[in-house]
PDB file of C-alpha atoms in Angstrom:
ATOM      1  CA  UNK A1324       0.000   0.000   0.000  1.00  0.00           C
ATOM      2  CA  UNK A1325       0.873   3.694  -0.497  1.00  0.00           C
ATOM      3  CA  UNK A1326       0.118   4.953   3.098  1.00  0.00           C
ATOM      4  CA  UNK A1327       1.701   7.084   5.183  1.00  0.00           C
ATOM      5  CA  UNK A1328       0.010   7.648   8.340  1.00  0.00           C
ATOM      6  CA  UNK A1329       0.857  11.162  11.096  1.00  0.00           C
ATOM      7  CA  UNK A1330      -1.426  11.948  13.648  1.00  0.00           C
ATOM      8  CA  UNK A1331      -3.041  15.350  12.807  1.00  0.00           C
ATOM      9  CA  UNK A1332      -1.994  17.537  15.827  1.00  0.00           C
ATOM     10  CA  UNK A1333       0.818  18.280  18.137  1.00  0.00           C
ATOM     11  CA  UNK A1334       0.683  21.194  20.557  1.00  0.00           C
ATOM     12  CA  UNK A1335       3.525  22.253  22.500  1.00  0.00           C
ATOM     13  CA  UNK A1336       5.321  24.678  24.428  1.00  0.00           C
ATOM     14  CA  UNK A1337       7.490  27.844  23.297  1.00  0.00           C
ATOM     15  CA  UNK A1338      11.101  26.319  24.128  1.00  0.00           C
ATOM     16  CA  UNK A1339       9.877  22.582  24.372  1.00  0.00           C
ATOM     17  CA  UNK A1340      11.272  19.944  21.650  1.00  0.00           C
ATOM     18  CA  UNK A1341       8.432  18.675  19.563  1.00  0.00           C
ATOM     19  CA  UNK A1342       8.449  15.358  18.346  1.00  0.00           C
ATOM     20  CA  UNK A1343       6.229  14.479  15.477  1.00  0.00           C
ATOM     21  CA  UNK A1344       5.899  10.599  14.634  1.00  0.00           C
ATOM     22  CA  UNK A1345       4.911   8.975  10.806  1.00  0.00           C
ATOM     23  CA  UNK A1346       4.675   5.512  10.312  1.00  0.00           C
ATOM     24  CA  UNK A1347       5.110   4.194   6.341  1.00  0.00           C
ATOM     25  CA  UNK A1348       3.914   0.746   4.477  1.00  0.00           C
ATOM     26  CA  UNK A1349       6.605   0.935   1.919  1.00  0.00           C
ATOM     27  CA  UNK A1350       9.523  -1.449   2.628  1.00  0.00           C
ATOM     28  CA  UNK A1351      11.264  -0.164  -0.500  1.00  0.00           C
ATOM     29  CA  UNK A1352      10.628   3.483   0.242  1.00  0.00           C
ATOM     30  CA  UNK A1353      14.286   4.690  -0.319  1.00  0.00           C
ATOM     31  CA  UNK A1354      14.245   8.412   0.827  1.00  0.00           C
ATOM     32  CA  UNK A1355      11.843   9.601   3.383  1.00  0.00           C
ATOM     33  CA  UNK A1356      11.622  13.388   4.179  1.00  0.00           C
ATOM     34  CA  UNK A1357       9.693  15.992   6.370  1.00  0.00           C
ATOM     35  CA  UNK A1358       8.338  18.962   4.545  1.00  0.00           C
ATOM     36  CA  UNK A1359       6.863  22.040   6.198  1.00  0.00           C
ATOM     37  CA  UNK A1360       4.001  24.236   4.956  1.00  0.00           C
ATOM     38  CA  UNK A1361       3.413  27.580   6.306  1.00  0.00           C
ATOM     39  CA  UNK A1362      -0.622  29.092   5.472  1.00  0.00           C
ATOM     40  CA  UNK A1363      -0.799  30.287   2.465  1.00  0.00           C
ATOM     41  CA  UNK A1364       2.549  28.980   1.335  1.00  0.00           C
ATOM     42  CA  UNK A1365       3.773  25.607  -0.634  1.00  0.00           C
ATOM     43  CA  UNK A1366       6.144  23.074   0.285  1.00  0.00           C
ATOM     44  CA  UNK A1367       9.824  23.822   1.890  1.00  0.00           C
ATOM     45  CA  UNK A1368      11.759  20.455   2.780  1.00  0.00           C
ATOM     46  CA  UNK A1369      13.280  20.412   6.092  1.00  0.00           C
ATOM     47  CA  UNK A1370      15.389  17.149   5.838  1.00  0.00           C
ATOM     48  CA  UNK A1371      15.979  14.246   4.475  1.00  0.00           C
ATOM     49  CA  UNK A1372      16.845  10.179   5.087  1.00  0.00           C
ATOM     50  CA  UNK A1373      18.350   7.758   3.457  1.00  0.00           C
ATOM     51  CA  UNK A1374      16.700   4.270   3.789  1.00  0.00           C
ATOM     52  CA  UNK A1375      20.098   3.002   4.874  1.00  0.00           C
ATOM     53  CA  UNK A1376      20.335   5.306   8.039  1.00  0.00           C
ATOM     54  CA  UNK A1377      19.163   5.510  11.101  1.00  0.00           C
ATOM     55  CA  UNK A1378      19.398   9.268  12.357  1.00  0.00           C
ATOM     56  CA  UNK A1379      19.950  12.474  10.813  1.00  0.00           C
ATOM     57  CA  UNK A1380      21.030  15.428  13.043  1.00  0.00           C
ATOM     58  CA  UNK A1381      20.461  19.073  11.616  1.00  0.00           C
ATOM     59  CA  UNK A1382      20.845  21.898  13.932  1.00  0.00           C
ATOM     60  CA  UNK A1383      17.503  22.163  15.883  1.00  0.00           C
ATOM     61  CA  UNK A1384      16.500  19.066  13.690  1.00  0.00           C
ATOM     62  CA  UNK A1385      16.696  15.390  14.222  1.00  0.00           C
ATOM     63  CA  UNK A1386      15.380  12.475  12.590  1.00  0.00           C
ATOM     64  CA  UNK A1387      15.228   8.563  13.700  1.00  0.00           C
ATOM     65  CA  UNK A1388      14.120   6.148  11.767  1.00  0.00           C
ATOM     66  CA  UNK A1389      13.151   2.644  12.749  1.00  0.00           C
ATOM     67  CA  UNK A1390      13.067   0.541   9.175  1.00  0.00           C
ATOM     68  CA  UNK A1391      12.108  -2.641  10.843  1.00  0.00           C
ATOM     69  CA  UNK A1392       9.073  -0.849  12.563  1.00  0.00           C
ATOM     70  CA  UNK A1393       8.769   1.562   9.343  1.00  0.00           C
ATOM     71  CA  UNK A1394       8.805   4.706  11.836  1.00  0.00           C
ATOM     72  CA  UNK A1395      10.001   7.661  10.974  1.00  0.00           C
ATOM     73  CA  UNK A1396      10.432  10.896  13.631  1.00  0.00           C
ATOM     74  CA  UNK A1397      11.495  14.601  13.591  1.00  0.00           C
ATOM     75  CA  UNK A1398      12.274  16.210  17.046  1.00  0.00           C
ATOM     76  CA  UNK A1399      12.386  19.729  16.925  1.00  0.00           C
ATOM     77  CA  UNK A1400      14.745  21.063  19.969  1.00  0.00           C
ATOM     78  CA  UNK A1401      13.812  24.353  21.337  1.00  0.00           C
ATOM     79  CA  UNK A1402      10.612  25.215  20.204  1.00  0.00           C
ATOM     80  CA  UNK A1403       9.713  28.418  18.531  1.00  0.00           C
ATOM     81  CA  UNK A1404       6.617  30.587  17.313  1.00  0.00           C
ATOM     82  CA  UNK A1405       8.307  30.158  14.200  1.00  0.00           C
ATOM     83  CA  UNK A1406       7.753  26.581  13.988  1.00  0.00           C
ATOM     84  CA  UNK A1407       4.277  26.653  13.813  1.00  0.00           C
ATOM     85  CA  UNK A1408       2.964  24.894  10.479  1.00  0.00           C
ATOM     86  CA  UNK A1409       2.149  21.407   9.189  1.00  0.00           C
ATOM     87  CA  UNK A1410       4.612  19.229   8.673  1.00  0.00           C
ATOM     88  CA  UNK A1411       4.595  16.716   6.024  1.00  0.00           C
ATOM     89  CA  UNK A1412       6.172  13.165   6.154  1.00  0.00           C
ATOM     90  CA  UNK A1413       6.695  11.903   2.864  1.00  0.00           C
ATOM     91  CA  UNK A1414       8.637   8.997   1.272  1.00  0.00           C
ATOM     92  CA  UNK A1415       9.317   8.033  -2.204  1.00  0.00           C
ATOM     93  CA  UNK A1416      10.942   5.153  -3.898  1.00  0.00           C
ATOM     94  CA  UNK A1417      13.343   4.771  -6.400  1.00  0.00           C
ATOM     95  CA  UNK A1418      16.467   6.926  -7.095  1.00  0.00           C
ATOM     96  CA  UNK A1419      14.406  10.127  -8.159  1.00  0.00           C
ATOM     97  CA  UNK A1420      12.488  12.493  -6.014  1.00  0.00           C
ATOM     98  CA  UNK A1421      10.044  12.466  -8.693  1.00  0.00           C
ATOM     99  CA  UNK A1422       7.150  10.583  -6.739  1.00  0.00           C
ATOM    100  CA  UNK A1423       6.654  11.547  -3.562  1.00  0.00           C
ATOM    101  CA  UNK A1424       3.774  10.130  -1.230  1.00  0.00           C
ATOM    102  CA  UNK A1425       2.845  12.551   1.451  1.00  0.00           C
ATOM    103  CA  UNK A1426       1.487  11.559   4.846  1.00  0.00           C
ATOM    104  CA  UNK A1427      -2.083  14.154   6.200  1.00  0.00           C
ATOM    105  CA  UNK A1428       0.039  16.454   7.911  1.00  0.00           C
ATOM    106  CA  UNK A1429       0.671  17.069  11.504  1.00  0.00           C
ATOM    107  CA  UNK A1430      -0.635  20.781  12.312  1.00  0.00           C
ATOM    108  CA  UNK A1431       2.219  21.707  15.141  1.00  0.00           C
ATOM    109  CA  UNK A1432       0.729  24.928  17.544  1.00  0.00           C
ATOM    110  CA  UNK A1433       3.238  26.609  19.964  1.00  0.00           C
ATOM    111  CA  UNK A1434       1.885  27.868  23.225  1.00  0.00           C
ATOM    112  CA  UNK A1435       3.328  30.153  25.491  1.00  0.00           C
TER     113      UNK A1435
ATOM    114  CA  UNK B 510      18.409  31.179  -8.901  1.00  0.00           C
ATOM    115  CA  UNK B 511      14.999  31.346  -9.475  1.00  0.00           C
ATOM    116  CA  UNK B 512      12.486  29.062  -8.074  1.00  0.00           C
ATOM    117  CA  UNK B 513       9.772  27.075  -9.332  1.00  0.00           C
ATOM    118  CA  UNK B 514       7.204  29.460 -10.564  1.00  0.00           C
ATOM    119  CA  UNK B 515       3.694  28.596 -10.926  1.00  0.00           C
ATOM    120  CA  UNK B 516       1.272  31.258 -12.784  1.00  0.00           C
ATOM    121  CA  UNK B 517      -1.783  31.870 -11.981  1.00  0.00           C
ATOM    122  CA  UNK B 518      -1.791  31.989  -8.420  1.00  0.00           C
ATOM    123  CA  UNK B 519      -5.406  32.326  -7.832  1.00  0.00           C
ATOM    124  CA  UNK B 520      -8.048  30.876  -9.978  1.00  0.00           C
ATOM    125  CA  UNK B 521     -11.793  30.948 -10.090  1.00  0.00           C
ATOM    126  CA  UNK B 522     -13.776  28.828 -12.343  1.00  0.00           C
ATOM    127  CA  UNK B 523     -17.539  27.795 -13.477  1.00  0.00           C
ATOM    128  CA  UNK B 524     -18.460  23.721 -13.539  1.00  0.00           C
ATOM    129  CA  UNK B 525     -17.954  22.699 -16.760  1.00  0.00           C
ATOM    130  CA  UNK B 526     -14.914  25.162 -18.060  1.00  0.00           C
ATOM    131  CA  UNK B 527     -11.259  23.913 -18.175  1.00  0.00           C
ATOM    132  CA  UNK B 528      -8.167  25.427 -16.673  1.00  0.00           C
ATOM    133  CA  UNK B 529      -4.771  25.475 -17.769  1.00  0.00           C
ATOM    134  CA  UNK B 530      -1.989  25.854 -15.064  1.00  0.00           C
ATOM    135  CA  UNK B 531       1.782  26.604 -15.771  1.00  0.00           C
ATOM    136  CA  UNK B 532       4.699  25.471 -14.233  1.00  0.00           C
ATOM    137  CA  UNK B 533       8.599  26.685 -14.959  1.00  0.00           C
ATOM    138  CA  UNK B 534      11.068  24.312 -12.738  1.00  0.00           C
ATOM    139  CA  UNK B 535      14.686  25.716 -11.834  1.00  0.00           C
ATOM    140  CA  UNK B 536      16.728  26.182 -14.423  1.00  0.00           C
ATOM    141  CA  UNK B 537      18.474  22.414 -15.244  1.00  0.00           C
ATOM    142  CA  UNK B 538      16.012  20.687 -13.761  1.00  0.00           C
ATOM    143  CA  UNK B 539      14.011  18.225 -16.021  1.00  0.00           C
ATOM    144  CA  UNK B 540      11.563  16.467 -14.239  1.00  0.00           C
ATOM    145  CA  UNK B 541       8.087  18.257 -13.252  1.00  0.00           C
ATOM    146  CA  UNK B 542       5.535  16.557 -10.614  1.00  0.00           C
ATOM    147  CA  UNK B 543       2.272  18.445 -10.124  1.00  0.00           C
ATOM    148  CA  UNK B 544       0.630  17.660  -6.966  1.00  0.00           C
ATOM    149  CA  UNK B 545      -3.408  18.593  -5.988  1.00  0.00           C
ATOM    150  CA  UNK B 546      -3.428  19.162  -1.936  1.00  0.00           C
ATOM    151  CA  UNK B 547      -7.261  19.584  -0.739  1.00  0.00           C
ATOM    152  CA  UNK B 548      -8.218  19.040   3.243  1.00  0.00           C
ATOM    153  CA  UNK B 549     -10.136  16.164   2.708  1.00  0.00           C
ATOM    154  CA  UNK B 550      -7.555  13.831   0.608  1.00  0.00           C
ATOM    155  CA  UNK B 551      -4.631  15.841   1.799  1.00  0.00           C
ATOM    156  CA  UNK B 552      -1.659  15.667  -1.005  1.00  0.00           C
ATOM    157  CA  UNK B 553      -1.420  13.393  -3.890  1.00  0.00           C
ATOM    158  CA  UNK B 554       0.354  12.987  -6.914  1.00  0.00           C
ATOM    159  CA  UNK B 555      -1.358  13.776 -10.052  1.00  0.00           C
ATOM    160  CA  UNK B 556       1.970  12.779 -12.689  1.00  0.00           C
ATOM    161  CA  UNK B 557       5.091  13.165 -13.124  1.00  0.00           C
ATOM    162  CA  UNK B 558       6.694  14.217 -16.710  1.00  0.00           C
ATOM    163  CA  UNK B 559      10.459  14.356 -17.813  1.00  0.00           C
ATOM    164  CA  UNK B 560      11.723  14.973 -21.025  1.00  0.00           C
ATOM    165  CA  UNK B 561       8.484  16.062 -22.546  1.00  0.00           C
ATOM    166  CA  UNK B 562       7.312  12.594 -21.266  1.00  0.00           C
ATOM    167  CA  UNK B 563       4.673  11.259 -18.925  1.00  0.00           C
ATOM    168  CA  UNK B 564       6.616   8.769 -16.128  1.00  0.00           C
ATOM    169  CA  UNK B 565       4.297   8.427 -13.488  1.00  0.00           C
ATOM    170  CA  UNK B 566       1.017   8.473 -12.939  1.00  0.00           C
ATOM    171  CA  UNK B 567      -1.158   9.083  -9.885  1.00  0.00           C
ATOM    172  CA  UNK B 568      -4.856   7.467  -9.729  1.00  0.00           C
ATOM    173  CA  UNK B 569      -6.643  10.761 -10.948  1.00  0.00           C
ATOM    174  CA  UNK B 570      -9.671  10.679 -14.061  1.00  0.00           C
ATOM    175  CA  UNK B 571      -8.686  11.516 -17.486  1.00  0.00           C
ATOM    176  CA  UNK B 572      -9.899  14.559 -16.876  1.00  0.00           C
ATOM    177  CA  UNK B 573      -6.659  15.902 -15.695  1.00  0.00           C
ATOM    178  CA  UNK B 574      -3.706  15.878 -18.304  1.00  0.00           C
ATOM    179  CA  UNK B 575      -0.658  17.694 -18.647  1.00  0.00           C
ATOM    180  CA  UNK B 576       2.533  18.100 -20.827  1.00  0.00           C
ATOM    181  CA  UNK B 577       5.793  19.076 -21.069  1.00  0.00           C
ATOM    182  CA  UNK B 578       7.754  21.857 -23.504  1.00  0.00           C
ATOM    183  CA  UNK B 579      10.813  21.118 -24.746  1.00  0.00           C
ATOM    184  CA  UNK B 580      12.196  23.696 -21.954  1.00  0.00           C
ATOM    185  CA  UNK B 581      10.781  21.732 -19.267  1.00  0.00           C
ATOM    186  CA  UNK B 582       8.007  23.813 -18.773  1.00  0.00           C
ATOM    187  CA  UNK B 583       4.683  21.812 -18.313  1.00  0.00           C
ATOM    188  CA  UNK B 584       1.245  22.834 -18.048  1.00  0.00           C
ATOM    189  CA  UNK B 585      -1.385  20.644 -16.168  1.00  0.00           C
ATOM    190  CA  UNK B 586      -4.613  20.868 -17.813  1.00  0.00           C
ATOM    191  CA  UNK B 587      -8.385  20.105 -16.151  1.00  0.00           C
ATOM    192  CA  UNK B 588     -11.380  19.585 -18.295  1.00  0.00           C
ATOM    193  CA  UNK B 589     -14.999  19.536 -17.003  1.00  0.00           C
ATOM    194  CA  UNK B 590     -14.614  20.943 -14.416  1.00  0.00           C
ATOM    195  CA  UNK B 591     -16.245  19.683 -11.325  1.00  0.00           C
ATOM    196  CA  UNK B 592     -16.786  21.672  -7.585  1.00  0.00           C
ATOM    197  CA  UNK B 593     -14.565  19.059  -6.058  1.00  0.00           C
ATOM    198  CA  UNK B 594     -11.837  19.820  -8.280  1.00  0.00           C
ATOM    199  CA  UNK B 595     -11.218  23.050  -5.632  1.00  0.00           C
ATOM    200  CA  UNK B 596      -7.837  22.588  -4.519  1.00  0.00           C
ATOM    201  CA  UNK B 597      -4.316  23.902  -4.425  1.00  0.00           C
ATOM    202  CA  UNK B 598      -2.075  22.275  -7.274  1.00  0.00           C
ATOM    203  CA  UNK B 599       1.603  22.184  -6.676  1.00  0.00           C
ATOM    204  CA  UNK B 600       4.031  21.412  -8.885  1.00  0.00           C
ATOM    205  CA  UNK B 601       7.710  20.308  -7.533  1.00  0.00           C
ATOM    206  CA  UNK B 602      10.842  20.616 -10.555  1.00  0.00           C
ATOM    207  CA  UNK B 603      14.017  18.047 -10.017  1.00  0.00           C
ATOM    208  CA  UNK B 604      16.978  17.483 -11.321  1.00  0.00           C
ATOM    209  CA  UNK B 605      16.147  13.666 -11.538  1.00  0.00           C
ATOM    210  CA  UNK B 606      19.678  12.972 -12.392  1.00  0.00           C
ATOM    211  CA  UNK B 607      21.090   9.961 -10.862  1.00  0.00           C
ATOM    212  CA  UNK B 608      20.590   9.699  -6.875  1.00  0.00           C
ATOM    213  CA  UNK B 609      18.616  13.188  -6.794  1.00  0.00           C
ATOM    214  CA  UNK B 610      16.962  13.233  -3.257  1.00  0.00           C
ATOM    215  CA  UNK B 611      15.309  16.635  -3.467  1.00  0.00           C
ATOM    216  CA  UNK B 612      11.768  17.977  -5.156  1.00  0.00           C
ATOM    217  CA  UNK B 613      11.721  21.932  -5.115  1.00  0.00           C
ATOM    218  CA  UNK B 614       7.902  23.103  -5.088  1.00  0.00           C
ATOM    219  CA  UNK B 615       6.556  26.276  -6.018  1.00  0.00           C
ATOM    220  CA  UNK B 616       4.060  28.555  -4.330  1.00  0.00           C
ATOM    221  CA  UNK B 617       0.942  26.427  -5.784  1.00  0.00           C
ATOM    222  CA  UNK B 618      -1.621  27.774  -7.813  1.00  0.00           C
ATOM    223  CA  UNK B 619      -5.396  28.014  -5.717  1.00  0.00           C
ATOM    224  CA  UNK B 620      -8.020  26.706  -7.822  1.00  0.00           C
ATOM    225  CA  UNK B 621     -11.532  27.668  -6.852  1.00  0.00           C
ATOM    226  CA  UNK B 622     -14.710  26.096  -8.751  1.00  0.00           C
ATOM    227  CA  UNK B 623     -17.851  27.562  -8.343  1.00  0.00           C
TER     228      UNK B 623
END
């Protein structure tokens, strides 16, 4: 099956880490990424994973991955206002970044 | 280096009309995915075209079609129209060039039908 599955909201506080959690059917999946989406804006990648690895660190941005349990996670250290948005996991397959399944989005709210 | 540009970026349509959106991908990049995001089905891959040629294929009617110019601009193209055809299309330009890993999308184009 195609699905990526990301619960649909996270709310944390300003100066927290915030750790949003996707879970993938695709075994072959060979690049999984995390995409954010402001309102009113399209797509700006965050990161990326190879299949092969199984963290990714990024300044304030970190991402596990589990391959046996297909779970993929981005922690977000220090919290800001800035980070508010929906973020996106995705995978796609292949060599080419020219398919890309999306997950439904986690919308992530900061509180003070 | 410009981005992906998509023109228009606000639509409004009548049932029944058809719409033409445009994409231009970064320059060198040859591979164009359009995308439709709407809050019900969230986003999902309409096709994919490289080299003035359709690759991939997402599970959307006939209705929807697009193509490619020999500059790797590509225009997606809706027919008859329908109200749940409201959505914001994205298109995404890469290099697709051996172990590419990254999709650059544009602003989106909002489609409303009425």
């Amino acid at each position: 099956g195609e699905d990526v599955e990301q619960s649909l909201f996270l709310s944390v506080r300003e100066g927290d880490s915030s750790v949003i959690n996707c879970t993938y059917t695709d075994s072959s999946s060979t690049y999984l990424y995390w995409y954010k989406q402001e309102p009113g804006a399209g797509l700006q990648l965050l990161t990326y994973i190879f299949s092969n690895m199984d963290m990714k660190q990024d300044q304030r941005l970190t991402v596990l991955l589990n391959k046996k349990d297909k779970h993929l996670s981005l922690r977000i250290a220090d919290t800001q206002t800035g980070d508010s948005a929906i973020y996106f996991c995705a995978e796609s397959r292949g060599s080419s970044a020219s398919k890309i399944i999306f997950g439904s989005g986690t919308r992530l709210s900061i509180r003070p | 280096k410009a981005g992906v540009t998509q023109t228009p970026r606000y639509l409004i349509k009548t049932r029944g009309q058809q719409v033409t959106l445009s994409c231009s991908p970064i320059s060198g990049h040859r591979s164009v995915s359009w995308y439709q995001q709407t809050p019900g089905q969230g986003l999902q891959f309409l096709f994919e075209y490289f080299s003035e040629t359709q690759r991939n294929k997402g599970n959307f009617p006939g209705r929807f079609s697009g193509r490619q110019f020999s500059n790797s601009r590509s225009e997606m193209n809706v027919s008859t129209l329908e109200l749940g055809d409201s959505a914001l299309y994205l298109c995404a330009s890469s290099w697709t060039g051996g172990t590419n890993t990254e999709a650059f999308f544009g602003q989106g184009t909002r489609l409303t039908v009425v």
